[in-house]
JSON list of C-alpha atoms in Angstrom, two decimals:
[
{"chain": "Z", "resi": 129, "resn": "MET", "atom": "CA", "xyz": [-3.00, -7.79, -1.92]},
{"chain": "Z", "resi": 130, "resn": "SER", "atom": "CA", "xyz": [-5.85, -10.20, -2.40]},
{"chain": "Z", "resi": 131, "resn": "ILE", "atom": "CA", "xyz": [-6.13, -10.95, -6.16]},
{"chain": "Z", "resi": 132, "resn": "ARG", "atom": "CA", "xyz": [-8.88, -14.36, -6.06]},
{"chain": "Z", "resi": 133, "resn": "HIS", "atom": "CA", "xyz": [-11.46, -12.06, -3.50]},
{"chain": "Z", "resi": 134, "resn": "GLY", "atom": "CA", "xyz": [-11.32, -9.16, -5.29]},
{"chain": "Z", "resi": 135, "resn": "LEU", "atom": "CA", "xyz": [-12.38, -11.69, -8.85]},
{"chain": "Z", "resi": 136, "resn": "LEU", "atom": "CA", "xyz": [-15.41, -13.65, -6.44]},
{"chain": "Z", "resi": 137, "resn": "ALA", "atom": "CA", "xyz": [-16.51, -9.76, -5.28]},
{"chain": "Z", "resi": 138, "resn": "LEU", "atom": "CA", "xyz": [-17.35, -8.59, -8.04]},
{"chain": "Z", "resi": 139, "resn": "LEU", "atom": "CA", "xyz": [-18.78, -11.67, -9.15]},
{"chain": "Z", "resi": 140, "resn": "GLU", "atom": "CA", "xyz": [-20.97, -11.50, -6.54]},
{"chain": "Z", "resi": 141, "resn": "ARG", "atom": "CA", "xyz": [-22.62, -8.33, -8.57]},
{"chain": "Z", "resi": 142, "resn": "GLY", "atom": "CA", "xyz": [-22.96, -11.40, -11.78]},
{"chain": "Z", "resi": 143, "resn": "PRO", "atom": "CA", "xyz": [-20.95, -12.95, -14.37]},
{"chain": "Z", "resi": 144, "resn": "ARG", "atom": "CA", "xyz": [-18.81, -11.16, -16.06]},
{"chain": "Z", "resi": 145, "resn": "TYR", "atom": "CA", "xyz": [-15.26, -12.80, -18.13]},
{"chain": "Z", "resi": 146, "resn": "GLY", "atom": "CA", "xyz": [-11.49, -11.77, -17.88]},
{"chain": "Z", "resi": 147, "resn": "SER", "atom": "CA", "xyz": [-10.85, -8.94, -19.63]},
{"chain": "Z", "resi": 148, "resn": "GLN", "atom": "CA", "xyz": [-14.47, -7.15, -17.93]},
{"chain": "Z", "resi": 149, "resn": "LEU", "atom": "CA", "xyz": [-13.35, -8.05, -14.73]},
{"chain": "Z", "resi": 150, "resn": "ARG", "atom": "CA", "xyz": [-9.62, -6.68, -14.94]},
{"chain": "Z", "resi": 151, "resn": "THR", "atom": "CA", "xyz": [-11.01, -3.27, -16.61]},
{"chain": "Z", "resi": 152, "resn": "GLU", "atom": "CA", "xyz": [-14.50, -3.03, -13.44]},
{"chain": "Z", "resi": 153, "resn": "PHE", "atom": "CA", "xyz": [-10.83, -4.49, -10.59]},
{"chain": "Z", "resi": 154, "resn": "GLU", "atom": "CA", "xyz": [-8.89, -1.96, -12.32]},
{"chain": "Z", "resi": 155, "resn": "SER", "atom": "CA", "xyz": [-11.50, 0.79, -12.38]},
{"chain": "Z", "resi": 156, "resn": "ARG", "atom": "CA", "xyz": [-12.60, -0.10, -8.21]},
{"chain": "Z", "resi": 157, "resn": "THR", "atom": "CA", "xyz": [-9.31, 0.51, -6.97]},
{"chain": "Z", "resi": 158, "resn": "GLY", "atom": "CA", "xyz": [-7.78, 3.36, -9.79]},
{"chain": "Z", "resi": 159, "resn": "SER", "atom": "CA", "xyz": [-5.81, 1.44, -11.80]},
{"chain": "Z", "resi": 160, "resn": "THR", "atom": "CA", "xyz": [-3.56, 0.87, -7.63]},
{"chain": "Z", "resi": 161, "resn": "TRP", "atom": "CA", "xyz": [-2.93, -2.16, -8.68]},
{"chain": "Z", "resi": 162, "resn": "PRO", "atom": "CA", "xyz": [-2.69, -2.73, -12.29]},
{"chain": "Z", "resi": 163, "resn": "LEU", "atom": "CA", "xyz": [-3.33, -6.26, -12.58]},
{"chain": "Z", "resi": 164, "resn": "ASN", "atom": "CA", "xyz": [-2.24, -8.46, -16.50]},
{"chain": "Z", "resi": 165, "resn": "VAL", "atom": "CA", "xyz": [-5.12, -10.49, -18.33]},
{"chain": "Z", "resi": 166, "resn": "GLY", "atom": "CA", "xyz": [-2.95, -13.84, -18.33]},
{"chain": "Z", "resi": 167, "resn": "GLN", "atom": "CA", "xyz": [-3.59, -13.46, -14.44]},
{"chain": "Z", "resi": 168, "resn": "VAL", "atom": "CA", "xyz": [-7.11, -12.82, -14.50]},
{"chain": "Z", "resi": 169, "resn": "TYR", "atom": "CA", "xyz": [-7.42, -16.05, -16.04]},
{"chain": "Z", "resi": 170, "resn": "THR", "atom": "CA", "xyz": [-5.19, -17.78, -14.08]},
{"chain": "Z", "resi": 171, "resn": "THR", "atom": "CA", "xyz": [-6.37, -17.05, -10.73]},
{"chain": "Z", "resi": 172, "resn": "LEU", "atom": "CA", "xyz": [-9.83, -17.80, -12.54]},
{"chain": "Z", "resi": 173, "resn": "ALA", "atom": "CA", "xyz": [-9.02, -21.34, -13.26]},
{"chain": "Z", "resi": 174, "resn": "ARG", "atom": "CA", "xyz": [-8.12, -21.22, -9.24]},
{"chain": "Z", "resi": 175, "resn": "LEU", "atom": "CA", "xyz": [-11.17, -20.43, -8.16]},
{"chain": "Z", "resi": 176, "resn": "GLU", "atom": "CA", "xyz": [-12.67, -22.94, -10.93]},
{"chain": "Z", "resi": 177, "resn": "ARG", "atom": "CA", "xyz": [-10.91, -25.99, -9.25]},
{"chain": "Z", "resi": 178, "resn": "ASP", "atom": "CA", "xyz": [-12.05, -24.75, -5.60]},
{"chain": "Z", "resi": 179, "resn": "GLY", "atom": "CA", "xyz": [-15.17, -24.60, -6.79]},
{"chain": "Z", "resi": 180, "resn": "LEU", "atom": "CA", "xyz": [-16.16, -21.32, -6.01]},
{"chain": "Z", "resi": 181, "resn": "VAL", "atom": "CA", "xyz": [-16.41, -20.39, -9.65]},
{"chain": "Z", "resi": 182, "resn": "ALA", "atom": "CA", "xyz": [-18.18, -21.98, -12.30]},
{"chain": "Z", "resi": 183, "resn": "PRO", "atom": "CA", "xyz": [-18.47, -21.16, -16.33]},
{"chain": "Z", "resi": 184, "resn": "GLY", "atom": "CA", "xyz": [-21.45, -19.36, -16.63]},
{"chain": "Z", "resi": 185, "resn": "GLY", "atom": "CA", "xyz": [-21.91, -19.88, -20.87]},
{"chain": "Z", "resi": 186, "resn": "GLU", "atom": "CA", "xyz": [-21.39, -17.08, -23.21]},
{"chain": "Z", "resi": 187, "resn": "ASP", "atom": "CA", "xyz": [-22.26, -13.21, -24.13]},
{"chain": "Z", "resi": 188, "resn": "ALA", "atom": "CA", "xyz": [-23.53, -11.86, -27.66]},
{"chain": "Z", "resi": 189, "resn": "ALA", "atom": "CA", "xyz": [-19.67, -11.50, -29.00]},
{"chain": "Z", "resi": 190, "resn": "GLY", "atom": "CA", "xyz": [-18.68, -15.20, -27.76]},
{"chain": "Z", "resi": 191, "resn": "HIS", "atom": "CA", "xyz": [-16.50, -14.48, -23.91]},
{"chain": "Z", "resi": 192, "resn": "THR", "atom": "CA", "xyz": [-16.41, -16.82, -21.77]},
{"chain": "Z", "resi": 193, "resn": "LEU", "atom": "CA", "xyz": [-18.63, -15.99, -18.94]},
{"chain": "Z", "resi": 194, "resn": "TYR", "atom": "CA", "xyz": [-17.64, -16.64, -15.07]},
{"chain": "Z", "resi": 195, "resn": "ALA", "atom": "CA", "xyz": [-20.41, -16.74, -12.03]},
{"chain": "Z", "resi": 196, "resn": "ILE", "atom": "CA", "xyz": [-20.03, -17.19, -8.67]},
{"chain": "Z", "resi": 197, "resn": "THR", "atom": "CA", "xyz": [-21.16, -20.45, -6.38]},
{"chain": "Z", "resi": 198, "resn": "ASP", "atom": "CA", "xyz": [-22.81, -20.71, -2.97]},
{"chain": "Z", "resi": 199, "resn": "SER", "atom": "CA", "xyz": [-19.65, -21.91, -1.72]},
{"chain": "Z", "resi": 200, "resn": "GLY", "atom": "CA", "xyz": [-17.81, -18.75, -3.74]},
{"chain": "Z", "resi": 201, "resn": "ARG", "atom": "CA", "xyz": [-19.70, -16.73, -2.00]},
{"chain": "Z", "resi": 202, "resn": "ALA", "atom": "CA", "xyz": [-19.08, -18.57, 1.23]},
{"chain": "Z", "resi": 203, "resn": "GLU", "atom": "CA", "xyz": [-15.93, -17.78, 0.95]},
{"chain": "Z", "resi": 204, "resn": "LEU", "atom": "CA", "xyz": [-16.31, -14.39, 0.14]},
{"chain": "Z", "resi": 205, "resn": "HIS", "atom": "CA", "xyz": [-17.90, -13.29, 2.91]},
{"chain": "Z", "resi": 206, "resn": "GLN", "atom": "CA", "xyz": [-16.16, -14.95, 5.29]},
{"chain": "Z", "resi": 207, "resn": "TRP", "atom": "CA", "xyz": [-13.09, -12.77, 3.80]},
{"chain": "Z", "resi": 208, "resn": "TYR", "atom": "CA", "xyz": [-15.42, -9.53, 4.43]},
{"chain": "Z", "resi": 209, "resn": "GLU", "atom": "CA", "xyz": [-15.91, -10.58, 7.77]},
{"chain": "Z", "resi": 210, "resn": "ARG", "atom": "CA", "xyz": [-12.17, -12.17, 8.74]},
{"chain": "Z", "resi": 211, "resn": "PRO", "atom": "CA", "xyz": [-9.51, -9.74, 10.05]},
{"chain": "Z", "resi": 212, "resn": "VAL", "atom": "CA", "xyz": [-6.69, -9.12, 7.86]},
{"chain": "Z", "resi": 213, "resn": "ASP", "atom": "CA", "xyz": [-3.57, -11.39, 9.52]},
{"chain": "Z", "resi": 214, "resn": "ARG", "atom": "CA", "xyz": [-0.97, -8.66, 10.17]},
{"chain": "Z", "resi": 215, "resn": "THR", "atom": "CA", "xyz": [0.60, -11.64, 12.02]},
{"chain": "Z", "resi": 216, "resn": "ASN", "atom": "CA", "xyz": [3.25, -12.37, 8.83]},
{"chain": "Z", "resi": 217, "resn": "PRO", "atom": "CA", "xyz": [3.19, -8.90, 7.43]},
{"chain": "Z", "resi": 218, "resn": "PRO", "atom": "CA", "xyz": [4.04, -8.42, 3.82]},
{"chain": "Z", "resi": 219, "resn": "ARG", "atom": "CA", "xyz": [8.74, -7.69, 3.35]},
{"chain": "Z", "resi": 220, "resn": "ASP", "atom": "CA", "xyz": [8.47, -4.07, 3.39]},
{"chain": "Z", "resi": 221, "resn": "GLU", "atom": "CA", "xyz": [11.47, -3.39, 0.27]},
{"chain": "Z", "resi": 222, "resn": "LEU", "atom": "CA", "xyz": [11.95, 0.62, 2.41]},
{"chain": "Z", "resi": 223, "resn": "SER", "atom": "CA", "xyz": [12.63, -1.35, 5.71]},
{"chain": "Z", "resi": 224, "resn": "ILE", "atom": "CA", "xyz": [15.11, -3.40, 4.18]},
{"chain": "Z", "resi": 225, "resn": "LYS", "atom": "CA", "xyz": [16.91, -1.22, 2.76]},
{"chain": "Z", "resi": 226, "resn": "LEU", "atom": "CA", "xyz": [17.56, 1.00, 5.37]},
{"chain": "Z", "resi": 227, "resn": "ALA", "atom": "CA", "xyz": [18.61, -1.90, 7.54]},
{"chain": "Z", "resi": 228, "resn": "MET", "atom": "CA", "xyz": [21.10, -3.30, 5.18]},
{"chain": "Z", "resi": 229, "resn": "ALA", "atom": "CA", "xyz": [21.70, 0.16, 5.56]},
{"chain": "Z", "resi": 230, "resn": "VAL", "atom": "CA", "xyz": [23.27, 0.57, 8.54]},
{"chain": "Z", "resi": 231, "resn": "GLY", "atom": "CA", "xyz": [27.04, 0.08, 8.61]},
{"chain": "Z", "resi": 232, "resn": "ALA", "atom": "CA", "xyz": [27.26, -1.00, 5.15]},
{"chain": "Z", "resi": 233, "resn": "PRO", "atom": "CA", "xyz": [30.98, -0.03, 3.33]},
{"chain": "Z", "resi": 234, "resn": "GLY", "atom": "CA", "xyz": [30.89, 4.33, 2.08]},
{"chain": "Z", "resi": 235, "resn": "VAL", "atom": "CA", "xyz": [26.97, 3.76, 2.03]},
{"chain": "Z", "resi": 236, "resn": "ASP", "atom": "CA", "xyz": [25.15, 7.17, 3.49]},
{"chain": "Z", "resi": 237, "resn": "ILE", "atom": "CA", "xyz": [22.28, 6.04, 5.53]},
{"chain": "Z", "resi": 238, "resn": "ARG", "atom": "CA", "xyz": [21.40, 10.38, 5.54]},
{"chain": "Z", "resi": 239, "resn": "ALA", "atom": "CA", "xyz": [21.53, 10.88, 1.60]},
{"chain": "Z", "resi": 240, "resn": "VAL", "atom": "CA", "xyz": [19.68, 7.09, 2.05]},
{"chain": "Z", "resi": 241, "resn": "ILE", "atom": "CA", "xyz": [16.51, 8.69, 4.35]},
{"chain": "Z", "resi": 242, "resn": "GLN", "atom": "CA", "xyz": [16.52, 11.84, 2.26]},
{"chain": "Z", "resi": 243, "resn": "ALA", "atom": "CA", "xyz": [16.02, 10.39, -1.34]},
{"chain": "Z", "resi": 244, "resn": "GLN", "atom": "CA", "xyz": [13.24, 7.95, -0.06]},
{"chain": "Z", "resi": 245, "resn": "ARG", "atom": "CA", "xyz": [12.06, 11.52, 2.36]},
{"chain": "Z", "resi": 246, "resn": "HIS", "atom": "CA", "xyz": [11.62, 13.88, -1.01]},
{"chain": "Z", "resi": 247, "resn": "ALA", "atom": "CA", "xyz": [10.51, 10.13, -3.20]},
{"chain": "Z", "resi": 248, "resn": "THR", "atom": "CA", "xyz": [7.15, 9.99, -0.21]},
{"chain": "Z", "resi": 249, "resn": "ILE", "atom": "CA", "xyz": [6.88, 13.94, 0.31]},
{"chain": "Z", "resi": 250, "resn": "LYS", "atom": "CA", "xyz": [6.08, 13.68, -3.60]},
{"chain": "Z", "resi": 251, "resn": "ALA", "atom": "CA", "xyz": [3.59, 10.41, -3.21]},
{"chain": "Z", "resi": 252, "resn": "MET", "atom": "CA", "xyz": [1.59, 12.41, -0.87]},
{"chain": "Z", "resi": 253, "resn": "GLN", "atom": "CA", "xyz": [0.85, 15.64, -3.35]},
{"chain": "Z", "resi": 254, "resn": "ASP", "atom": "CA", "xyz": [0.28, 13.38, -5.46]},
{"chain": "Z", "resi": 255, "resn": "TYR", "atom": "CA", "xyz": [-2.25, 11.11, -4.15]},
{"chain": "Z", "resi": 256, "resn": "THR", "atom": "CA", "xyz": [-4.04, 14.55, -2.11]},
{"chain": "Z", "resi": 257, "resn": "ARG", "atom": "CA", "xyz": [-4.31, 16.21, -5.95]},
{"chain": "Z", "resi": 258, "resn": "LEU", "atom": "CA", "xyz": [-5.82, 12.83, -6.88]},
{"chain": "Z", "resi": 259, "resn": "LYS", "atom": "CA", "xyz": [-8.52, 12.64, -3.90]},
{"chain": "Z", "resi": 260, "resn": "ALA", "atom": "CA", "xyz": [-9.58, 16.53, -4.95]},
{"chain": "Z", "resi": 261, "resn": "GLN", "atom": "CA", "xyz": [-9.94, 14.45, -8.16]},
{"chain": "Z", "resi": 262, "resn": "ALA", "atom": "CA", "xyz": [-12.51, 12.65, -6.98]},
{"chain": "Z", "resi": 263, "resn": "LEU", "atom": "CA", "xyz": [-14.26, 14.41, -4.65]},
{"chain": "Z", "resi": 264, "resn": "ALA", "atom": "CA", "xyz": [-14.60, 16.62, -6.96]},
{"chain": "Z", "resi": 265, "resn": "ALA", "atom": "CA", "xyz": [-16.50, 14.58, -9.12]},
{"chain": "Z", "resi": 266, "resn": "ILE", "atom": "CA", "xyz": [-18.15, 12.78, -6.53]},
{"chain": "Z", "resi": 267, "resn": "GLU", "atom": "CA", "xyz": [-19.36, 15.65, -5.67]},
{"chain": "Z", "resi": 268, "resn": "SER", "atom": "CA", "xyz": [-20.76, 16.99, -8.70]},
{"chain": "Z", "resi": 269, "resn": "GLY", "atom": "CA", "xyz": [-22.86, 13.95, -9.40]},
{"chain": "Z", "resi": 270, "resn": "LYS", "atom": "CA", "xyz": [-20.62, 13.55, -12.93]},
{"chain": "Z", "resi": 271, "resn": "SER", "atom": "CA", "xyz": [-18.74, 10.40, -10.75]},
{"chain": "Z", "resi": 272, "resn": "ARG", "atom": "CA", "xyz": [-19.83, 6.22, -11.48]},
{"chain": "Z", "resi": 273, "resn": "GLU", "atom": "CA", "xyz": [-19.77, 7.18, -8.01]},
{"chain": "Z", "resi": 274, "resn": "ARG", "atom": "CA", "xyz": [-19.41, 3.83, -6.23]},
{"chain": "Z", "resi": 275, "resn": "ASP", "atom": "CA", "xyz": [-16.41, 2.96, -8.65]},
{"chain": "Z", "resi": 276, "resn": "ASP", "atom": "CA", "xyz": [-15.16, 6.58, -7.36]},
{"chain": "Z", "resi": 277, "resn": "VAL", "atom": "CA", "xyz": [-16.33, 6.37, -3.35]},
{"chain": "Z", "resi": 278, "resn": "ALA", "atom": "CA", "xyz": [-13.57, 2.79, -3.13]},
{"chain": "Z", "resi": 279, "resn": "TRP", "atom": "CA", "xyz": [-11.68, 5.09, -4.59]},
{"chain": "Z", "resi": 280, "resn": "LEU", "atom": "CA", "xyz": [-11.35, 7.66, -2.27]},
{"chain": "Z", "resi": 281, "resn": "LEU", "atom": "CA", "xyz": [-10.90, 5.26, -0.07]},
{"chain": "Z", "resi": 282, "resn": "VAL", "atom": "CA", "xyz": [-7.99, 3.71, -1.88]},
{"chain": "Z", "resi": 283, "resn": "LEU", "atom": "CA", "xyz": [-6.63, 6.76, -2.31]},
{"chain": "Z", "resi": 284, "resn": "GLU", "atom": "CA", "xyz": [-6.91, 7.63, 1.83]},
{"chain": "Z", "resi": 285, "resn": "GLN", "atom": "CA", "xyz": [-5.32, 5.16, 3.05]},
{"chain": "Z", "resi": 286, "resn": "LEU", "atom": "CA", "xyz": [-2.16, 5.69, 0.64]},
{"chain": "Z", "resi": 287, "resn": "ILE", "atom": "CA", "xyz": [-2.49, 9.02, 1.52]},
{"chain": "Z", "resi": 288, "resn": "PHE", "atom": "CA", "xyz": [-2.42, 7.82, 5.83]},
{"chain": "Z", "resi": 289, "resn": "GLN", "atom": "CA", "xyz": [0.31, 5.51, 4.80]},
{"chain": "Z", "resi": 290, "resn": "THR", "atom": "CA", "xyz": [2.57, 8.22, 3.43]},
{"chain": "Z", "resi": 291, "resn": "GLU", "atom": "CA", "xyz": [2.10, 10.58, 6.03]},
{"chain": "Z", "resi": 292, "resn": "ALA", "atom": "CA", "xyz": [3.21, 7.34, 8.34]},
{"chain": "Z", "resi": 293, "resn": "GLU", "atom": "CA", "xyz": [6.61, 6.74, 6.11]},
{"chain": "Z", "resi": 294, "resn": "ALA", "atom": "CA", "xyz": [7.16, 10.28, 6.48]},
{"chain": "Z", "resi": 295, "resn": "ARG", "atom": "CA", "xyz": [7.16, 10.27, 10.38]},
{"chain": "Z", "resi": 296, "resn": "TRP", "atom": "CA", "xyz": [8.87, 7.29, 10.34]},
{"chain": "Z", "resi": 297, "resn": "LEU", "atom": "CA", "xyz": [11.77, 7.88, 8.47]},
{"chain": "Z", "resi": 298, "resn": "ASP", "atom": "CA", "xyz": [11.42, 11.01, 10.75]},
{"chain": "Z", "resi": 299, "resn": "HIS", "atom": "CA", "xyz": [12.03, 9.23, 13.31]},
{"chain": "Z", "resi": 300, "resn": "SER", "atom": "CA", "xyz": [14.75, 6.50, 11.87]},
{"chain": "Z", "resi": 301, "resn": "GLU", "atom": "CA", "xyz": [16.53, 9.55, 10.97]},
{"chain": "Z", "resi": 302, "resn": "ALA", "atom": "CA", "xyz": [16.59, 11.37, 15.07]},
{"chain": "Z", "resi": 303, "resn": "ARG", "atom": "CA", "xyz": [17.44, 7.75, 16.06]},
{"chain": "Z", "resi": 304, "resn": "LEU", "atom": "CA", "xyz": [20.32, 6.82, 14.13]},
{"chain": "Z", "resi": 305, "resn": "VAL", "atom": "CA", "xyz": [22.39, 11.16, 15.25]},
{"chain": "Z", "resi": 306, "resn": "ARG", "atom": "CA", "xyz": [21.03, 9.66, 19.32]},
{"chain": "Z", "resi": 307, "resn": "LEU", "atom": "CA", "xyz": [22.77, 6.62, 18.62]},
{"chain": "Z", "resi": 308, "resn": "SER", "atom": "CA", "xyz": [26.10, 7.78, 16.89]},
{"chain": "Z", "resi": 309, "resn": "LEU", "atom": "CA", "xyz": [25.99, 10.18, 20.38]},
{"chain": "Z", "resi": 310, "resn": "PRO", "atom": "CA", "xyz": [28.19, 9.43, 23.01]},
{"chain": "Z", "resi": 311, "resn": "ALA", "atom": "CA", "xyz": [26.29, 7.42, 25.42]},
{"chain": "Z", "resi": 312, "resn": "ASP", "atom": "CA", "xyz": [26.79, 10.04, 28.18]},
{"chain": "Z", "resi": 313, "resn": "ARG", "atom": "CA", "xyz": [25.18, 12.61, 25.22]},
{"chain": "Z", "resi": 314, "resn": "ARG", "atom": "CA", "xyz": [22.15, 10.09, 24.88]},
{"chain": "Z", "resi": 315, "resn": "ALA", "atom": "CA", "xyz": [19.73, 12.33, 27.22]},
{"chain": "Z", "resi": 316, "resn": "GLU", "atom": "CA", "xyz": [16.10, 10.22, 27.30]},
{"chain": "Z", "resi": 317, "resn": "PRO", "atom": "CA", "xyz": [13.68, 12.85, 26.31]},
{"chain": "Z", "resi": 318, "resn": "ASP", "atom": "CA", "xyz": [12.02, 14.85, 28.72]},
{"chain": "Z", "resi": 319, "resn": "PRO", "atom": "CA", "xyz": [8.08, 11.64, 28.68]},
{"chain": "Z", "resi": 320, "resn": "SER", "atom": "CA", "xyz": [6.23, 15.19, 28.81]},
{"chain": "Z", "resi": 321, "resn": "GLN", "atom": "CA", "xyz": [7.71, 15.21, 24.86]},
{"chain": "Z", "resi": 322, "resn": "ALA", "atom": "CA", "xyz": [7.24, 12.50, 24.35]},
{"chain": "Z", "resi": 323, "resn": "ALA", "atom": "CA", "xyz": [4.77, 13.28, 21.30]},
{"chain": "Z", "resi": 324, "resn": "ASP", "atom": "CA", "xyz": [6.72, 14.80, 19.56]},
{"chain": "Z", "resi": 325, "resn": "THR", "atom": "CA", "xyz": [8.86, 10.67, 18.82]},
{"chain": "Z", "resi": 326, "resn": "ASP", "atom": "CA", "xyz": [12.19, 12.20, 19.38]},
{"chain": "Z", "resi": 327, "resn": "ALA", "atom": "CA", "xyz": [13.29, 15.28, 17.26]},
{"chain": "Z", "resi": 328, "resn": "PRO", "atom": "CA", "xyz": [11.88, 16.96, 14.18]},
{"chain": "Z", "resi": 329, "resn": "ALA", "atom": "CA", "xyz": [13.25, 16.61, 10.42]},
{"chain": "Z", "resi": 330, "resn": "ALA", "atom": "CA", "xyz": [14.73, 19.76, 11.32]},
{"chain": "Z", "resi": 331, "resn": "ALA", "atom": "CA", "xyz": [16.82, 19.01, 14.52]},
{"chain": "Z", "resi": 332, "resn": "ALA", "atom": "CA", "xyz": [18.01, 15.17, 12.51]},
{"chain": "Z", "resi": 333, "resn": "ALA", "atom": "CA", "xyz": [18.83, 17.91, 9.55]},
{"chain": "Z", "resi": 334, "resn": "ALA", "atom": "CA", "xyz": [21.43, 19.89, 11.88]},
{"chain": "Z", "resi": 335, "resn": "ALA", "atom": "CA", "xyz": [22.65, 17.35, 13.95]},
{"chain": "Z", "resi": 336, "resn": "ALA", "atom": "CA", "xyz": [23.19, 15.30, 9.73]},
{"chain": "Z", "resi": 337, "resn": "PRO", "atom": "CA", "xyz": [27.60, 15.06, 10.49]},
{"chain": "Z", "resi": 338, "resn": "LYS", "atom": "CA", "xyz": [27.36, 12.16, 13.79]},
{"chain": "Z", "resi": 339, "resn": "LEU", "atom": "CA", "xyz": [25.37, 10.11, 11.57]},
{"chain": "Z", "resi": 340, "resn": "ARG", "atom": "CA", "xyz": [28.61, 8.69, 9.63]},
{"chain": "Z", "resi": 341, "resn": "ALA", "atom": "CA", "xyz": [29.14, 7.06, 12.82]},
{"chain": "Z", "resi": 342, "resn": "PHE", "atom": "CA", "xyz": [27.39, 4.84, 10.55]},
{"chain": "Z", "resi": 343, "resn": "ARG", "atom": "CA", "xyz": [28.92, 5.10, 7.45]},
{"chain": "Z", "resi": 344, "resn": "THR", "atom": "CA", "xyz": [31.61, 2.85, 7.18]},
{"chain": "Z", "resi": 345, "resn": "PRO", "atom": "CA", "xyz": [34.95, 4.33, 5.35]},
{"chain": "Z", "resi": 346, "resn": "ARG", "atom": "CA", "xyz": [35.01, 1.90, 1.86]},
{"chain": "Z", "resi": 347, "resn": "GLY", "atom": "CA", "xyz": [38.46, -0.62, 1.91]}
]
């Protein structure tokens, strides 16, 4: 997440002070990535050091305002135009956890997958409920539409992300079951059924005892 560019985007709309930037950032993203004031002022100090923002006086309450500079505006629009770099993906705790759980002493990897699947599905339900609320607010005309539309886009990304995670967990469980079978029983899937991605979760659950091949006894 680029706090740096998020703050520049808010400052392009006019001078702001630190607490105001935090409130507007969280409003725009539905507090999905909460900020504290310390983060905001640390980032502002770095932006000022780099010539991307400059102090812009004070408001009536004595808050120090920051304004975007021409260099900051150019940096912001380059960010908008530049695709997000996927060559160095961020570390994903779930992927690391499953990778380390394979063959770990005393770890039931199926239990790890099942626990995560339950949490993922609950998160998906929560996001879907929030999406319905955001849509209702927009359609009622009683919302701050720009912030609600921005929040809706964030929610939909989270929904797609959790849907993909749930499918990956199903796939991982089915993959582990398949790899636990003797070599002569590992039939390649029918190409015409490739869209089903190995097997649905129900089939994996039925074959769950075979996952013991990936569980190493303690001692």
